[in-house]
């Protein structure tokens, strides 16, 4: 090239791309069935994407839970499974990884996140107590209720507004919390249920500053803070990117600093920790640990495996280490941002700012003409599958369930369809296909009609509820 040419080449190259910090070693074929087949599959599934067969799905964005691709190191770790009933090597590796990266003293393994939620809720909630938190999560709240607690949402109001651009919409509103504590008394607060990136708010993070203030408040009132650490690594990334003073810290440093201000954490390792199954519960207080270790034997398995095979614990220990690497987290969240920014460019209504693990389509923005008791987000989720074989999930009135006191739908402010991106699984081309599918469904929004629920399970109804179209 001549020097003049080199110069223009250099100018064109101003924008530098980054790429995934891995290459692909094994592939799993996927295929798209015909539109007629999809229509039949959807009808058979009662218009609920949870009831579809995965073979009928093209790009599966139902969840980022247990859907990660494991690394070659993790697969090698599988061969190192020590399947001793008690005291497996892999347990000690896992315990060490949790201590090293999350910083808690004691760890109890569980089969997945809800196993840990069950143990914690049964151990630390006294019937009649309140559990304030930054927006509910389905299984978390149910375990708190089953233990006799009442969940109280004390998240900042901004979290309920999908247009609000606040960088930390997962924050706890300390005024709301203060009012509650004044009203019911600190002794009637079981603990603070704090989630790192709030799933139901659109994957929105909590700031270090907010936790620092919360810690101060809780220490003054003698209240413990337990962290839902399921997506805390992604939360740490947002702190690094958005909060003053953290740009030069590593994800691992931020994670540890955050956890150090809490009393313990539960984990669905199927998310951040890059495994297909697993979970853990970690606390600093030895007496509490002892109680949890006694209970795990009843519900999960011995305290050195908690429902996991030795090989699963090994893959998890390795996954914890891989999960906190800065280049991994950047590419993981970066892929979510890539999809979200495409949709924003096309002015499609999504929750802003874009969250860490998923894009949340704002179904109210698609279907202002469909009332909430005709489940607009369920409609949108079904339409997207029908158009393109892309599977998302409803996060609106169906997921919110019924109020146990009044028996009526909860009618949440947010009516969302979640497109969760599995970690290390899909390419940028898949994201392009998804974005175009959403655009087509959006363009056809005016002709779309609502659904009626024809079967409703009592608990966590979104998993198995069935619907029929209204015409
Ligand atoms: C998935 C999830 C859980 C429950 O974990 P499971 O492993 O699915 O049992 C709890 N909290 C949050 C925020 C989750 O996303």
Coordinates of C-alpha atoms in Angstrom, one line a residue, residues 109-344:
X109 CA -23.2 -27.3 48.3
X110 CA -26.7 -27.7 46.9
X111 CA -28.2 -29.2 43.8
X112 CA -29.0 -25.8 42.4
X113 CA -30.0 -22.3 43.5
X114 CA -33.5 -23.1 44.9
X115 CA -32.0 -25.8 47.1
X116 CA -29.9 -23.1 48.7
X117 CA -32.9 -20.8 49.0
X118 CA -34.9 -23.5 50.7
X119 CA -32.2 -24.2 53.3
X120 CA -31.6 -20.5 54.0
X121 CA -35.3 -19.6 54.2
X122 CA -36.1 -22.5 56.6
X123 CA -33.1 -21.7 58.8
X124 CA -33.3 -17.9 59.2
X125 CA -37.0 -16.9 58.7
X126 CA -39.3 -17.1 61.7
X127 CA -43.0 -17.3 60.7
X128 CA -44.5 -13.8 60.6
X129 CA -41.2 -12.0 59.8
X130 CA -40.6 -9.7 56.8
X131 CA -38.0 -10.1 54.1
X132 CA -37.3 -6.9 52.3
X133 CA -35.5 -7.1 49.0
X134 CA -34.7 -5.5 45.7
X135 CA -37.6 -6.9 43.7
X136 CA -38.8 -10.4 44.0
X137 CA -37.5 -13.5 42.2
X138 CA -39.9 -16.3 41.6
X139 CA -38.3 -19.2 43.5
X140 CA -36.7 -17.0 46.1
X141 CA -40.0 -15.4 47.2
X142 CA -41.8 -18.6 47.2
X143 CA -39.3 -20.2 49.5
X144 CA -39.5 -17.2 51.8
X145 CA -43.3 -17.4 51.8
X146 CA -43.2 -21.2 52.4
X147 CA -41.0 -20.5 55.5
X148 CA -43.7 -18.1 56.8
X149 CA -42.1 -14.9 55.7
X150 CA -43.5 -12.0 53.7
X151 CA -41.4 -10.5 51.0
X152 CA -41.5 -6.7 50.7
X153 CA -40.2 -5.0 47.6
X154 CA -37.9 -2.1 48.6
X155 CA -36.2 -1.5 45.2
X156 CA -35.8 2.0 43.9
X157 CA -38.9 3.3 42.0
X158 CA -36.8 3.7 38.9
X159 CA -36.6 -0.1 38.5
X160 CA -40.3 -0.1 37.7
X161 CA -39.9 2.3 34.8
X162 CA -38.5 0.6 31.7
X163 CA -37.5 4.0 30.2
X164 CA -35.5 5.3 33.2
X165 CA -31.8 5.4 32.3
X166 CA -30.4 5.3 35.9
X167 CA -27.2 3.2 35.8
X168 CA -28.1 1.2 39.0
X169 CA -31.8 0.4 38.9
X170 CA -31.2 -2.6 41.1
X171 CA -30.5 -0.3 44.1
X172 CA -32.4 -0.6 47.3
X173 CA -34.4 2.5 48.3
X174 CA -33.2 3.1 51.9
X175 CA -36.1 5.3 52.7
X176 CA -38.6 2.6 51.8
X177 CA -36.5 0.2 53.9
X178 CA -36.3 2.7 56.8
X179 CA -40.1 3.2 56.8
X180 CA -40.6 -0.6 56.9
X181 CA -38.2 -1.1 59.8
X182 CA -39.8 1.7 61.7
X183 CA -43.2 0.2 61.2
X184 CA -42.5 -3.5 62.0
X185 CA -39.4 -3.3 64.1
X186 CA -35.9 -4.6 63.2
X187 CA -36.5 -7.8 65.2
X188 CA -39.3 -8.7 62.7
X189 CA -37.0 -8.4 59.7
X190 CA -35.5 -11.8 58.9
X191 CA -32.8 -10.4 56.6
X192 CA -32.3 -8.3 53.6
X193 CA -32.7 -10.3 50.4
X194 CA -30.3 -8.5 48.0
X195 CA -29.9 -9.7 44.4
X196 CA -26.8 -8.8 42.3
X197 CA -28.3 -7.7 39.0
X198 CA -32.0 -7.8 39.4
X199 CA -33.4 -10.3 36.9
X200 CA -37.1 -9.2 37.1
X201 CA -36.1 -5.5 36.7
X202 CA -34.3 -6.3 33.4
X203 CA -30.9 -7.4 34.7
X204 CA -30.2 -4.1 36.5
X205 CA -27.2 -3.8 38.8
X206 CA -26.7 -2.6 42.4
X207 CA -24.0 0.0 43.1
X208 CA -21.2 -0.5 45.6
X209 CA -22.3 2.8 47.1
X210 CA -25.8 1.6 47.7
X211 CA -24.6 -1.6 49.4
X212 CA -22.2 0.5 51.5
X213 CA -25.1 2.6 52.8
X214 CA -27.3 -0.5 53.2
X215 CA -24.5 -2.1 55.2
X216 CA -24.3 0.9 57.5
X217 CA -28.1 0.9 58.0
X218 CA -28.2 -2.8 58.7
X219 CA -25.3 -2.8 61.1
X220 CA -27.1 0.0 63.1
X221 CA -30.3 -2.1 63.3
X222 CA -28.7 -5.5 63.7
X223 CA -30.1 -6.9 60.4
X224 CA -28.3 -9.4 58.2
X225 CA -27.8 -9.1 54.5
X226 CA -27.9 -12.2 52.3
X227 CA -26.9 -11.9 48.7
X228 CA -28.5 -13.7 45.7
X229 CA -25.1 -14.0 44.0
X230 CA -26.5 -15.8 40.9
X231 CA -25.4 -13.0 38.6
X232 CA -23.2 -11.0 40.9
X233 CA -20.2 -11.3 38.5
X234 CA -22.3 -9.5 35.8
X235 CA -23.2 -6.9 38.5
X236 CA -19.4 -6.4 39.2
X237 CA -18.9 -5.7 35.5
X238 CA -21.4 -2.8 35.6
X239 CA -19.7 -1.4 38.7
X240 CA -16.4 -1.5 36.9
X241 CA -18.0 0.2 33.8
X242 CA -20.2 2.7 35.5
X243 CA -19.3 3.5 39.1
X244 CA -16.6 6.1 40.0
X245 CA -13.4 4.6 41.4
X246 CA -13.8 1.1 39.9
X247 CA -12.6 1.4 36.4
X248 CA -9.1 0.1 37.2
X249 CA -10.2 -2.7 39.5
X250 CA -10.7 -6.2 38.2
X251 CA -14.0 -8.0 38.2
X252 CA -12.6 -10.4 40.8
X253 CA -11.6 -7.5 43.1
X254 CA -15.0 -5.9 42.8
X255 CA -16.8 -9.1 43.4
X256 CA -14.9 -9.8 46.6
X257 CA -15.4 -6.2 47.9
X258 CA -19.1 -6.4 47.3
X259 CA -19.5 -9.8 49.0
X260 CA -17.4 -8.6 52.0
X261 CA -20.3 -6.3 52.9
X262 CA -22.8 -9.1 53.1
X263 CA -23.3 -11.9 55.6
X264 CA -23.6 -14.7 53.1
X265 CA -24.9 -15.6 49.7
X266 CA -26.8 -18.3 47.8
X267 CA -25.9 -19.2 44.2
X268 CA -27.5 -20.7 41.2
X269 CA -24.2 -21.9 39.7
X270 CA -26.2 -22.6 36.5
X271 CA -25.8 -18.9 35.7
X272 CA -22.6 -16.9 36.3
X273 CA -20.6 -20.0 37.3
X274 CA -20.7 -21.6 33.9
X275 CA -22.0 -25.1 34.7
X276 CA -25.1 -27.0 33.7
X277 CA -26.2 -27.9 37.2
X278 CA -25.2 -26.9 40.7
X279 CA -25.5 -24.4 43.5
X280 CA -24.1 -23.4 46.8
X281 CA -24.8 -21.4 50.0
X282 CA -22.1 -19.7 51.8
X283 CA -22.0 -17.8 55.1
X284 CA -19.5 -16.3 57.5
X285 CA -21.3 -17.2 60.8
X286 CA -20.2 -20.6 62.0
X287 CA -23.4 -21.3 64.0
X288 CA -25.6 -20.6 61.0
X289 CA -23.3 -22.7 58.9
X290 CA -23.7 -25.5 61.4
X291 CA -27.5 -25.3 61.2
X292 CA -27.4 -25.3 57.3
X293 CA -25.0 -28.2 57.3
X294 CA -27.5 -30.2 59.4
X295 CA -30.4 -29.3 57.2
X296 CA -28.6 -30.0 53.8
X297 CA -28.4 -33.7 54.7
X298 CA -32.2 -33.9 54.9
X299 CA -33.0 -32.2 51.6
X300 CA -30.0 -32.2 49.3
X301 CA -27.4 -34.8 50.2
X302 CA -24.4 -35.1 52.5
X303 CA -22.7 -31.8 53.3
X304 CA -19.8 -32.6 51.1
X305 CA -21.9 -33.1 47.9
X306 CA -25.3 -31.5 48.5
X307 CA -26.9 -33.1 45.4
X308 CA -24.0 -32.8 43.0
X309 CA -21.8 -35.5 41.6
X310 CA -18.1 -35.1 42.3
X311 CA -17.5 -34.3 38.7
X312 CA -20.1 -31.5 38.8
X313 CA -18.3 -29.9 41.7
X314 CA -15.0 -30.0 39.9
X315 CA -16.5 -28.3 36.8
X316 CA -18.1 -25.8 39.1
X317 CA -14.8 -25.0 40.9
X318 CA -13.2 -24.4 37.5
X319 CA -16.2 -22.4 36.3
X320 CA -16.0 -20.0 39.3
X321 CA -12.5 -19.1 38.3
X322 CA -13.3 -18.7 34.6
X323 CA -16.4 -16.6 35.4
X324 CA -14.5 -13.8 37.0
X325 CA -12.0 -13.2 34.2
X326 CA -12.4 -9.7 32.8
X327 CA -12.2 -10.7 29.1
X328 CA -14.9 -13.4 29.6
X329 CA -17.3 -11.0 31.4
X330 CA -16.7 -8.3 28.8
X331 CA -17.6 -10.6 25.9
X332 CA -20.5 -12.1 27.8
X333 CA -22.2 -8.8 28.6
X334 CA -20.9 -7.3 25.4
X335 CA -23.0 -9.8 23.4
X336 CA -26.1 -8.8 25.3
X337 CA -25.4 -5.2 24.6
X338 CA -24.8 -5.9 20.9
X339 CA -28.3 -7.4 20.5
X340 CA -29.9 -4.6 22.6
X341 CA -28.2 -1.9 20.7
X342 CA -29.5 -3.3 17.4
X343 CA -33.0 -3.2 18.7
X344 CA -32.6 0.3 20.1

